[in-house]
Coordinates of N, CA and C in Angstrom, one line a residue:
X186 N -12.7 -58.8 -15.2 CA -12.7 -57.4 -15.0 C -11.4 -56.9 -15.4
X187 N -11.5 -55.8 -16.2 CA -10.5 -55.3 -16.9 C -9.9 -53.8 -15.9
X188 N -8.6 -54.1 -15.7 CA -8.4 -52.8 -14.9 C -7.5 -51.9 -16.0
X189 N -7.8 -50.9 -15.7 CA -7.0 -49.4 -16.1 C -5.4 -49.2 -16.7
X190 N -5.1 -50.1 -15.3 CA -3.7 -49.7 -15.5 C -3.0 -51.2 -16.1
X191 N -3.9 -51.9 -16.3 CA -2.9 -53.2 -17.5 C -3.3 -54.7 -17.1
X192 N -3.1 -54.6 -15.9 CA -3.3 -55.9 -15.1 C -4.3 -56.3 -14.7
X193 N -4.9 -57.4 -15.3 CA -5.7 -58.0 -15.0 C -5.9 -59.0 -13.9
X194 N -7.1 -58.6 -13.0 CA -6.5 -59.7 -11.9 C -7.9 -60.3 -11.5
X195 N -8.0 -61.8 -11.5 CA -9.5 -62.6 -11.3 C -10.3 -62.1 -10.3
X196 N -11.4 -62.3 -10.9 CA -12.5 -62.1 -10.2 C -13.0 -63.3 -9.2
X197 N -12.3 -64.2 -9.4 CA -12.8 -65.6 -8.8 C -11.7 -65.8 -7.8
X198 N -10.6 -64.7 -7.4 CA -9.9 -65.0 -6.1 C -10.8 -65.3 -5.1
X199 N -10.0 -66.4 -4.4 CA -11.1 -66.5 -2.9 C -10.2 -65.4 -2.2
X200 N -11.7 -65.0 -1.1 CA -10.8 -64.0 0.0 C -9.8 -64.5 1.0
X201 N -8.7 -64.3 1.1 CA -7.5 -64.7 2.1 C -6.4 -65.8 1.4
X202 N -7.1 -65.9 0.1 CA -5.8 -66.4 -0.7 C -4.7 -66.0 -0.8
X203 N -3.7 -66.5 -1.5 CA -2.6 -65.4 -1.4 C -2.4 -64.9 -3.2
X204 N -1.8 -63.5 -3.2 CA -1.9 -63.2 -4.1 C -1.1 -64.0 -5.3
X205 N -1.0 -63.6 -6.7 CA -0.1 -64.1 -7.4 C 1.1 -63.3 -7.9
X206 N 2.2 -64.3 -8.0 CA 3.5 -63.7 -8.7 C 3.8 -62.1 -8.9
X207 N 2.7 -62.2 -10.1 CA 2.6 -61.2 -10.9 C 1.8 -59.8 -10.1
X208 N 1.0 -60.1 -9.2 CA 0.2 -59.0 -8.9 C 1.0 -58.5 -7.3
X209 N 2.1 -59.7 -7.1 CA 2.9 -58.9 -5.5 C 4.3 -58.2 -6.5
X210 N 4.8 -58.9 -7.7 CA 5.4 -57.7 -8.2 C 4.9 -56.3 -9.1
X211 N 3.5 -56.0 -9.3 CA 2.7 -55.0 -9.1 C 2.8 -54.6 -8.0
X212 N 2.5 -54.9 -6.8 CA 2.6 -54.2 -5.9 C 3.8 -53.8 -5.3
X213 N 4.8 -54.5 -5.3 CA 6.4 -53.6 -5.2 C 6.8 -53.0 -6.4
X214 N 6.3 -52.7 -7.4 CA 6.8 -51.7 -8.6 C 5.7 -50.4 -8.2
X215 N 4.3 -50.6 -7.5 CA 3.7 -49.2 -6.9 C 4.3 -48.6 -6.2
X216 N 5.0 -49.4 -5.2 CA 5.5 -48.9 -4.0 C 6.9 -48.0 -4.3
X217 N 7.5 -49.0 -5.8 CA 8.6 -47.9 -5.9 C 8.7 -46.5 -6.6
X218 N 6.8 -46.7 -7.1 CA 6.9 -45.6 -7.4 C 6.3 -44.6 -6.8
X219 N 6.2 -44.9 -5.3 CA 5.9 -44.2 -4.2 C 4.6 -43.5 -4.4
X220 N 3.6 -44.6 -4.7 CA 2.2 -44.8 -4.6 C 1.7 -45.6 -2.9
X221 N 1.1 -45.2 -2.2 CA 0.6 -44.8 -1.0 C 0.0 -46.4 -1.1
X222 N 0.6 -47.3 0.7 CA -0.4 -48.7 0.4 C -2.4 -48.6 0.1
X223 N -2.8 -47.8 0.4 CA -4.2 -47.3 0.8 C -4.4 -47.0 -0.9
X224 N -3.6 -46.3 -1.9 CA -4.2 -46.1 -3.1 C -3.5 -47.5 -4.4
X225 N -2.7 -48.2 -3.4 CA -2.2 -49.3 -4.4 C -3.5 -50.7 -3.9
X226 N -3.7 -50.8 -3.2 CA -5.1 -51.5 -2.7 C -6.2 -51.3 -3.1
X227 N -6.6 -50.4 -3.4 CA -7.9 -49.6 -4.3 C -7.5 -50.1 -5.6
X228 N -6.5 -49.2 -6.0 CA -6.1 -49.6 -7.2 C -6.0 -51.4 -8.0
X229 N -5.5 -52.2 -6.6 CA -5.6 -53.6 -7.6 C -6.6 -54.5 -6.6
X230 N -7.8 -53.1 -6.2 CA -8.8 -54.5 -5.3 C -8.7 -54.9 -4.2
X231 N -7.4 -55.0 -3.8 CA -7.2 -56.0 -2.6 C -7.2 -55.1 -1.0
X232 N -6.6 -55.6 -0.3 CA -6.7 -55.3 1.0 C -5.7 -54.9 1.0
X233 N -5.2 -53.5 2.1 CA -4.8 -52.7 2.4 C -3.1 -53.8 3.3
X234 N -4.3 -54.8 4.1 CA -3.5 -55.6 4.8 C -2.8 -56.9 3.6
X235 N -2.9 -57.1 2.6 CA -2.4 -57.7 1.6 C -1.1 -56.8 0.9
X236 N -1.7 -55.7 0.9 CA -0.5 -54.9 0.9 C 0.6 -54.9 1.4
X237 N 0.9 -54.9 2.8 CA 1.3 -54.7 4.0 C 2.4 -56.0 3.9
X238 N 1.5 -57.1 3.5 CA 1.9 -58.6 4.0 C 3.0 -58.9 2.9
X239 N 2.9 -58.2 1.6 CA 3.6 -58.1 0.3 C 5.3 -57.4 0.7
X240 N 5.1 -56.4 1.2 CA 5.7 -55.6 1.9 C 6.8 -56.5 2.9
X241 N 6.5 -57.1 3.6 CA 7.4 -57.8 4.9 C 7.9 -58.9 4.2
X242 N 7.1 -59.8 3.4 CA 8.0 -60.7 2.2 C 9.3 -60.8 1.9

């Protein structure tokens, strides 16, 4: 599955894995660009609470 904004991210993740490298620093480069956790979750699929977890890291 090809996403929008560049980053490709498997479709064969199991649920509750942990993310990869590349897709928790996607998610701290949304955050600095003060993209909302609820639309950066949408955005790369994941959980809201994967968000969150990225976050306290």
């Amino acid at each position: 599955m090809r996403r929008s904004f560049g980053t490709e991210i498997s479709g064969n993740r199991r649920p509750g894995g942990e993310l990869s490298p590349a897709a928790r620093a996607l998610v701290i480069s949304k955050l600095e660009d003060g993209l909302s956790q609820q639309k950066i979750a949408i955005d790369l699929g994941i959980s809201r609470g994967a968000v969150q977890d990225t976050i306290s890291r």
